[in-house]
Amino acid sequence: MIPIYNPATGDTVGQVPVGGRVAVNAAVITAEEAFPPWSAKTPRERGKFLAAGAALVRARAGELATNLTREQGKPHVEAVDEIRGFAHVLEYYAGLSSTVHGEAVSLGAVGDCLIYPRPLGVCAAIIPWNMPALLMAWKAAPSLLAGNTMVLKPSATAPLTCLALARALEEAGLPPGVLTLLTGTGEEAGEALVAHPGIRRVSFTGSTATGLRVQALAAGRPVRLTMELGGSDPMVVCADADIPRAVEGAVRGRFYNCGQTCTAVKRLYVEEAVAVQFTALLQERVAKIPVGNGLSPDVAMGPLHTAAGRDAVAALVNDAVADGARVLTGGEAMHGPEYDNGHFYAPTLITRVPPRSPLLTTEVFGPVLPIVPVPNLDAAIHAANQSPYALGASIWTKDLQSVRKFFQEIHAGVVWVNRHLTLPPEVPFGGTGMSGYGRENGLHALRDYMEEKTLILGW
Ligand code: NAD
């Protein structure tokens, strides 16, 4: 069994089986058996199961969120948001059920053509620990609505909420085998799942290094892949921005989920004309972020999910300081009775970071924000585009021409203006470059879980 720990206290909160090749085989067989009756239902019938599951999850949101905080570490208010987000995604796809239908094309004297959208079969999903409930919904809801069955592997360190959500869907009527959860490590369960010949599509979310490994494992068979990988999102604050609003955007953008979000603000470029004012306000605000156990009221930032994650962040900050960077606030692990058994690191702002520092060139998955003053928007875009990642990016300005330029020139899959992080289920989301390919959410994701079958009628 794999023990699951509370990142705030070190307590064991549960355990799950270590799935291997045998468990993968059993899960795929279950999903294959469930496929014919599930795919034979109409999209509207399938949508009703999603809606019923969403209703039950909403009714249990508080309890599910408490469990999510215990295993993942995020503040309870964020966990409630995420559980409701799970329900919202299911409701969105349930609402799309009436749009799943084919097309007719007249071929004139030749005849007519009917094009049917068909499910693919058994799909696999592999997700990380940072947003387990939301990412489970992003993958399961469009896949199931399309008529596929799915085997989903949650992370080895935060699988409990996913298991509870899967149980809730079954309680709400989802037929057994339509969504099977497979617990275990990436190296064993994950690899065996990707390599299984019964899998028609792999939707992967995780780090770029693991994504490339998964892609290599899937090579050699006709498997459709989606790669939602790491990010190093830039936020650009222009001189004409609403500065207090941009400060709040940076706080939420970087410190939400303790900085462990793929689209977190990982680098901040601010025009020199407002850099001093902006940085002073941000520093004041960040120094006051209440950090602690996510189950304590008023806590706005929890621990990092793992000790290794905290230590990696600490090492990056220490190395940058040794190279001349200056910590404005934070810059160290937190100590004291409330912190000593968890993986707490203080919310950190850092300036004068050398351009080649890994704080600016790699994905930093924790509560550390480098601030880089730049002379103008051109310089900001140039610096922001030096990263191999290209997931999200935001610009904070009132000027439409700046927005246009930024949107055209920045390397990213999603661009926000005067916002960061917002990702409603209606909106296609995904990256390019080392951030991967394929899109989650919206009609785009639904289509990606189907393939067309064509009937040509010669009258
Ligand atoms: P990770 O790559 O270590 O693990 C992700 C999942 O892959 C886990 O379930 C893990 O068990 C599994 N896995 C690990 N090795 C595997 C292998 N060899 N074969 C098959 N599966 C394997 O990532 P993580 O640390 O859990 O998550 C953080 C990363 O996820 C960050 O890079 C973050 O940016 C990224 N992320 C991306 C998005 C997005 O939509 N682009 C969303 C959330 C998180």
XYZ file of C-alpha atoms and ligand atoms in Angstrom:
503
model
C 0.000 0.000 0.000
C 1.083 3.615 -0.587
C 0.637 5.851 2.488
C -0.780 9.329 1.891
C 0.471 12.154 4.113
C -0.939 15.494 5.180
C 1.618 18.056 3.898
C 0.774 20.435 6.770
C 1.216 17.994 9.649
C 3.013 14.912 8.363
C 0.093 12.739 9.603
C -0.943 9.724 7.538
C -4.406 10.393 6.096
C -4.942 7.215 4.109
C -3.390 4.581 1.935
C -4.027 3.205 -1.537
C -3.023 0.032 -3.386
C 0.174 -0.012 -5.434
C -1.179 -0.782 -8.899
C 1.113 -2.581 -11.322
C 0.771 -4.456 -14.596
C -1.911 -6.829 -13.228
C -4.048 -3.978 -11.880
C -3.693 -2.093 -15.174
C -4.783 -5.117 -17.145
C -7.807 -5.628 -14.896
C -8.756 -1.925 -15.148
C -8.543 -1.921 -18.947
C -10.600 -5.137 -19.209
C -13.264 -3.603 -16.936
C -13.314 -0.478 -19.115
C -13.514 -2.565 -22.307
C -16.494 -4.504 -20.939
C -18.255 -1.303 -19.922
C -17.683 0.327 -23.327
C -20.399 -1.326 -25.518
C -23.407 -0.464 -23.312
C -22.031 2.988 -22.418
C -21.273 3.967 -26.008
C -24.697 2.667 -27.093
C -26.441 5.258 -24.917
C -27.368 8.576 -26.477
C -25.263 11.613 -25.553
C -28.266 13.004 -23.670
C -28.494 9.855 -21.569
C -24.776 10.063 -20.797
C -25.089 13.744 -19.977
C -27.737 12.937 -17.371
C -25.239 10.749 -15.498
C -22.751 13.622 -15.459
C -25.388 16.049 -14.177
C -26.479 13.639 -11.438
C -22.851 13.126 -10.381
C -22.288 16.881 -10.275
C -25.325 17.370 -8.044
C -24.116 14.777 -5.547
C -20.605 16.256 -5.518
C -22.029 19.751 -4.900
C -24.030 18.414 -1.960
C -20.850 16.938 -0.485
C -18.509 19.806 -1.397
C -17.542 20.718 2.179
C -16.585 17.192 3.185
C -14.761 16.458 -0.085
C -12.877 19.758 0.228
C -11.740 18.924 3.762
C -10.290 15.669 2.494
C -8.652 17.462 -0.420
C -6.961 19.933 1.937
C -5.771 17.063 4.151
C -4.042 15.208 1.355
C -2.955 18.101 -0.871
C -2.366 20.999 1.545
C -4.296 23.851 -0.115
C -6.451 26.223 1.972
C -9.967 24.906 2.522
C -11.536 27.791 0.612
C -9.451 26.874 -2.453
C -10.371 23.213 -1.996
C -14.095 24.103 -1.951
C -13.533 26.109 -5.142
C -11.879 23.137 -6.759
C -14.626 20.667 -5.798
C -17.253 23.072 -7.119
C -15.080 23.444 -10.210
C -15.283 19.655 -10.652
C -19.090 19.850 -10.543
C -19.137 22.859 -12.857
C -17.124 21.023 -15.529
C -19.495 18.027 -15.381
C -22.495 20.352 -15.647
C -20.945 22.158 -18.589
C -20.413 18.928 -20.534
C -23.836 17.597 -19.527
C -25.214 20.784 -21.080
C -23.348 20.096 -24.304
C -24.935 16.669 -24.706
C -27.504 17.875 -27.233
C -24.694 19.201 -29.460
C -23.176 15.754 -29.999
C -24.626 14.756 -33.330
C -23.502 14.096 -36.865
C -23.721 15.992 -40.118
C -25.243 15.340 -43.515
C -23.513 16.363 -46.741
C -25.234 16.254 -50.122
C -23.073 14.720 -52.851
C -25.420 15.691 -55.655
C -25.850 12.985 -58.258
C -23.480 10.679 -56.340
C -25.737 10.507 -53.307
C -25.513 11.692 -49.723
C -23.026 11.423 -46.930
C -23.718 11.035 -43.220
C -20.911 11.732 -40.758
C -21.242 10.237 -37.290
C -19.079 11.272 -34.330
C -17.987 8.044 -32.649
C -16.199 7.464 -29.342
C -12.651 6.132 -29.460
C -12.935 3.273 -26.939
C -10.962 3.027 -23.700
C -9.113 6.247 -22.908
C -6.408 6.717 -20.291
C -5.901 9.815 -18.181
C -2.886 10.548 -16.005
C -3.031 13.535 -13.689
C -0.796 15.268 -11.125
C -1.423 16.179 -7.498
C -1.747 19.956 -7.727
C -5.410 20.184 -8.853
C -6.529 16.545 -8.704
C -10.292 17.101 -8.662
C -10.399 19.736 -11.388
C -8.063 17.856 -13.699
C -10.051 14.652 -13.201
C -13.147 16.523 -14.388
C -11.331 18.117 -17.344
C -10.490 14.639 -18.609
C -13.375 12.433 -17.491
C -16.311 14.698 -18.398
C -15.667 15.210 -22.147
C -14.398 11.653 -22.536
C -17.464 10.081 -20.930
C -19.917 12.384 -22.690
C -18.336 11.354 -26.011
C -19.129 7.710 -25.148
C -15.673 6.494 -24.136
C -14.840 4.630 -20.975
C -11.806 5.781 -19.044
C -9.047 4.506 -16.770
C -7.699 7.416 -14.755
C -4.485 7.345 -12.763
C -4.248 10.025 -10.076
C -0.914 10.981 -8.586
C 0.615 8.644 -6.007
C 0.614 11.425 -3.390
C -2.946 12.799 -3.756
C -5.310 10.059 -4.967
C -7.916 10.062 -2.163
C -10.176 12.873 -3.383
C -10.224 11.379 -6.885
C -11.276 8.034 -5.419
C -14.023 9.729 -3.383
C -15.241 11.610 -6.472
C -15.330 8.418 -8.537
C -17.351 6.729 -5.780
C -19.771 9.674 -5.734
C -20.317 9.391 -9.491
C -21.105 5.685 -9.133
C -23.455 6.411 -6.242
C -25.193 8.916 -8.504
C -25.750 6.132 -11.047
C -22.699 6.033 -13.323
C -22.489 2.387 -14.452
C -19.537 0.444 -12.992
C -16.478 0.308 -15.243
C -17.261 3.525 -17.129
C -14.689 5.382 -15.023
C -12.072 3.218 -13.306
C -9.464 4.664 -11.004
C -6.039 3.092 -10.957
C -3.745 3.963 -8.056
C 0.001 3.529 -8.047
C 3.235 5.178 -9.003
C 4.022 6.710 -12.352
C 6.873 4.328 -13.017
C 4.732 1.215 -12.470
C 1.023 1.919 -12.929
C 1.501 4.956 -15.206
C 3.916 3.292 -17.609
C 1.924 0.048 -17.781
C -1.241 2.016 -18.535
C 0.323 4.052 -21.346
C 1.864 0.908 -22.837
C -1.354 -1.145 -22.667
C -2.517 -2.121 -26.186
C -6.183 -1.609 -25.226
C -5.738 2.153 -24.744
C -6.852 4.337 -27.683
C -6.021 7.743 -26.264
C -3.803 9.077 -23.485
C -4.560 12.434 -21.949
C -1.582 13.367 -19.811
C -1.147 16.277 -17.419
C 2.097 16.648 -15.514
C 5.654 17.794 -15.856
C 7.318 18.187 -19.238
C 9.928 15.528 -18.430
C 7.246 12.926 -17.641
C 5.183 13.972 -20.653
C 8.103 13.298 -22.971
C 8.549 9.880 -21.379
C 4.845 9.097 -21.845
C 5.043 10.215 -25.484
C 7.983 7.869 -26.067
C 6.140 4.966 -24.420
C 3.120 5.503 -26.639
C 5.164 5.648 -29.836
C 4.768 2.691 -32.176
C 0.990 2.375 -31.768
C -1.823 4.559 -33.076
C -2.649 6.322 -29.787
C -4.030 9.844 -29.690
C -2.114 11.974 -27.193
C -2.724 15.190 -25.327
C 0.167 16.695 -23.401
C -0.690 19.323 -20.776
C 2.758 20.036 -19.404
C 4.656 22.513 -17.283
C 4.532 26.284 -17.570
C 6.479 29.375 -16.605
C 3.871 32.039 -17.174
C 5.017 35.649 -17.424
C 2.915 38.515 -16.088
C 3.680 41.899 -17.662
C 2.675 45.078 -15.826
C 2.643 48.156 -18.070
C 3.129 51.703 -16.820
C -0.552 52.531 -17.440
C -1.882 49.507 -15.501
C -4.294 49.755 -12.596
C -1.527 49.108 -10.071
C -3.577 47.974 -7.024
C -5.499 45.578 -9.281
C -2.249 44.256 -10.758
C -0.845 43.759 -7.245
C -3.854 41.623 -6.291
C -3.520 39.758 -9.596
C 0.103 38.954 -8.840
C -0.715 37.760 -5.310
C -3.426 35.414 -6.518
C -1.519 34.487 -9.661
C 1.596 33.398 -7.808
C 0.534 32.312 -4.314
C -2.758 30.507 -5.034
C -2.227 26.802 -4.281
C 1.158 27.763 -2.780
C 2.454 28.593 -6.256
C 1.872 25.027 -7.447
C -0.317 25.718 -10.454
C 0.729 25.119 -14.054
C -0.483 28.597 -15.027
C 0.772 30.379 -11.916
C 2.553 33.688 -12.486
C 6.120 32.445 -12.410
C 7.934 35.565 -13.683
C 6.869 39.161 -13.301
C 8.041 41.897 -15.704
C 7.151 45.428 -14.709
C 7.817 48.654 -16.624
C 10.482 50.713 -14.867
C 8.246 53.785 -14.650
C 6.026 52.003 -12.078
C 8.407 49.343 -10.786
C 9.183 51.015 -7.456
C 5.548 51.793 -6.654
C 4.326 48.364 -7.777
C 7.041 46.445 -5.934
C 6.521 48.332 -2.672
C 2.778 47.636 -2.687
C 3.309 43.998 -3.601
C 5.947 43.540 -0.915
C 3.639 44.970 1.735
C 0.817 42.688 0.600
C 2.910 39.491 0.318
C 4.530 39.940 3.740
C 1.027 39.736 5.245
C -0.175 36.536 3.538
C -1.366 34.265 6.383
C 0.380 30.895 5.998
C -0.581 27.725 7.855
C -2.554 24.494 7.873
C -5.172 24.852 5.144
C -7.857 23.698 7.582
C -7.268 26.669 9.912
C -9.631 29.547 9.245
C -8.138 32.643 7.578
C -5.125 30.802 6.149
C -4.472 32.048 2.597
C -1.515 29.823 1.748
C -0.777 26.267 2.829
C 2.397 24.168 2.706
C 4.095 22.834 -0.396
C 2.788 19.413 -1.275
C 6.040 17.566 -0.590
C 9.244 18.109 1.346
C 11.176 17.563 -1.893
C 9.192 20.346 -3.542
C 9.947 22.717 -0.678
C 13.642 21.818 -0.709
C 13.865 22.344 -4.478
C 12.379 25.833 -4.151
C 14.731 26.677 -1.250
C 17.764 25.532 -3.250
C 16.757 27.675 -6.258
C 16.350 30.770 -4.075
C 19.649 30.146 -2.248
C 21.505 29.696 -5.544
C 19.997 32.884 -6.986
C 21.003 34.832 -3.864
C 24.536 33.466 -4.159
C 24.482 34.822 -7.754
C 23.508 38.315 -6.605
C 19.704 38.203 -6.330
C 18.028 40.067 -3.476
C 15.160 38.678 -1.388
C 12.541 41.339 -0.605
C 10.394 39.174 1.620
C 10.374 35.493 2.586
C 13.254 33.497 1.148
C 13.267 30.685 3.701
C 11.401 27.696 5.074
C 9.038 28.575 7.922
C 9.687 27.423 11.464
C 7.650 27.241 14.665
C 5.228 24.777 16.267
C 2.629 25.310 13.525
C 5.152 24.718 10.736
C 7.792 22.245 11.866
C 5.958 19.040 10.823
C 4.873 20.401 7.429
C 6.513 21.639 4.247
C 6.076 25.371 4.690
C 8.043 27.966 2.755
C 7.433 31.678 3.166
C 5.807 33.626 0.309
C 8.837 35.104 -1.409
C 9.597 38.081 -3.641
C 13.023 38.280 -5.191
C 14.687 40.901 -7.437
C 17.968 41.379 -9.304
C 17.738 37.771 -10.471
C 20.394 37.063 -13.134
C 18.688 36.432 -16.522
C 20.081 32.895 -16.771
C 18.998 31.930 -13.247
C 16.777 28.816 -13.160
C 14.296 31.039 -11.298
C 13.611 32.614 -14.710
C 14.405 29.787 -17.114
C 12.781 26.712 -15.497
C 9.376 25.982 -14.001
C 9.500 26.921 -10.311
C 6.676 25.093 -8.537
C 6.335 27.017 -5.289
C 5.669 30.416 -3.719
C 8.563 32.406 -5.179
C 8.084 35.352 -7.504
C 11.025 36.972 -9.320
C 10.367 40.619 -10.244
C 12.196 41.989 -13.284
C 11.960 45.729 -14.134
C 12.006 46.362 -17.914
C 12.233 49.638 -19.889
C 9.171 49.002 -22.101
C 6.723 46.421 -23.478
C 9.100 45.290 -26.249
C 11.729 44.440 -23.663
C 9.148 42.638 -21.513
C 7.963 40.479 -24.420
C 11.525 39.739 -25.484
C 12.494 38.645 -21.950
C 9.271 36.678 -21.430
C 9.787 34.776 -24.687
C 13.200 33.485 -23.592
C 11.505 30.578 -21.758
C 10.979 27.259 -23.580
C 7.561 27.021 -21.876
C 4.526 28.618 -23.464
C 1.392 27.912 -21.445
C -0.242 31.155 -20.241
C 0.732 34.823 -20.062
C -0.920 38.003 -18.860
C -0.638 41.700 -19.608
C -1.890 44.402 -17.268
C -2.687 47.580 -19.177
C -5.500 49.854 -20.328
C -4.051 50.270 -23.825
C -5.605 48.213 -26.626
C -2.565 48.491 -28.884
C -0.387 47.019 -26.118
C -2.870 44.158 -25.757
C -2.804 43.519 -29.489
C 0.976 43.517 -29.659
C 1.291 41.257 -26.618
C -1.277 38.791 -27.907
C 0.448 38.563 -31.292
C 4.014 38.266 -30.041
C 3.967 36.385 -26.746
C 4.587 32.633 -26.828
C 1.591 31.152 -25.011
C -1.547 29.074 -25.499
C -3.747 31.387 -23.421
C -3.366 35.139 -22.910
C -5.159 37.090 -20.202
C -5.654 40.856 -20.032
C -5.898 42.311 -16.517
C -6.428 38.795 -15.114
C -4.410 35.639 -14.614
C -5.350 31.999 -13.825
C -9.051 32.168 -14.778
C -9.915 29.001 -16.743
C -13.655 28.375 -17.102
C -14.706 25.063 -18.684
C -16.096 26.776 -21.796
C -12.631 28.007 -22.787
C -10.080 25.826 -24.598
C -6.893 25.622 -22.596
C -3.430 24.267 -23.308
C 0.079 25.224 -24.227
C 2.595 25.103 -26.999
C 6.385 24.569 -27.069
C 7.596 22.679 -24.000
C 4.178 23.217 -22.391
C 2.739 20.549 -24.674
C -0.098 20.261 -27.176
C -3.792 19.548 -27.359
C -6.552 21.447 -25.593
C -8.641 20.760 -22.511
C -12.141 22.152 -22.015
C -14.684 23.578 -24.385
C -15.936 21.917 -27.529
C -12.328 21.363 -28.573
C -11.722 18.795 -25.848
C -14.996 17.029 -26.563
C -14.144 16.680 -30.267
C -10.750 15.338 -29.356
C -12.396 12.379 -27.596
C -14.284 11.391 -30.753
C -13.570 10.372 -34.304
C -15.805 10.616 -37.334
C -17.255 7.593 -39.094
C -18.564 8.303 -42.566
C -21.453 6.671 -44.412
C -21.732 7.374 -48.154
C -25.108 6.591 -49.650
C -25.384 6.118 -53.396
C -29.098 6.285 -54.046
P 4.631 14.447 -12.714
O 4.988 14.542 -14.148
O 5.687 14.007 -11.770
O 3.417 13.428 -12.499
C 2.191 13.573 -13.176
C 1.502 12.219 -13.254
O 2.300 11.367 -14.081
C 1.364 11.492 -11.921
O 0.137 10.799 -11.887
C 2.526 10.511 -11.943
O 2.326 9.393 -11.116
C 2.555 10.131 -13.409
N 3.846 9.626 -13.878
C 5.089 9.890 -13.380
N 6.022 9.222 -14.076
C 5.367 8.533 -15.044
C 5.792 7.663 -16.090
N 7.079 7.352 -16.273
N 4.846 7.136 -16.904
C 3.530 7.445 -16.744
N 3.074 8.267 -15.758
C 3.984 8.799 -14.924
O 4.036 15.870 -12.310
P 3.618 16.370 -10.861
O 4.815 16.756 -10.099
O 2.645 15.411 -10.265
O 2.780 17.685 -11.258
C 3.326 18.946 -11.460
C 3.495 19.239 -12.941
O 2.240 19.170 -13.623
C 4.001 20.650 -13.180
O 4.983 20.626 -14.178
C 2.762 21.395 -13.661
O 3.016 22.547 -14.428
C 2.095 20.326 -14.453
N 0.689 20.653 -14.674
C 0.291 21.007 -15.931
C -1.034 21.371 -16.164
C -1.501 21.774 -17.528
O -2.705 21.767 -17.750
N -0.613 22.121 -18.448
C -1.956 21.343 -15.107
C -1.506 20.982 -13.848
C -0.180 20.628 -13.642
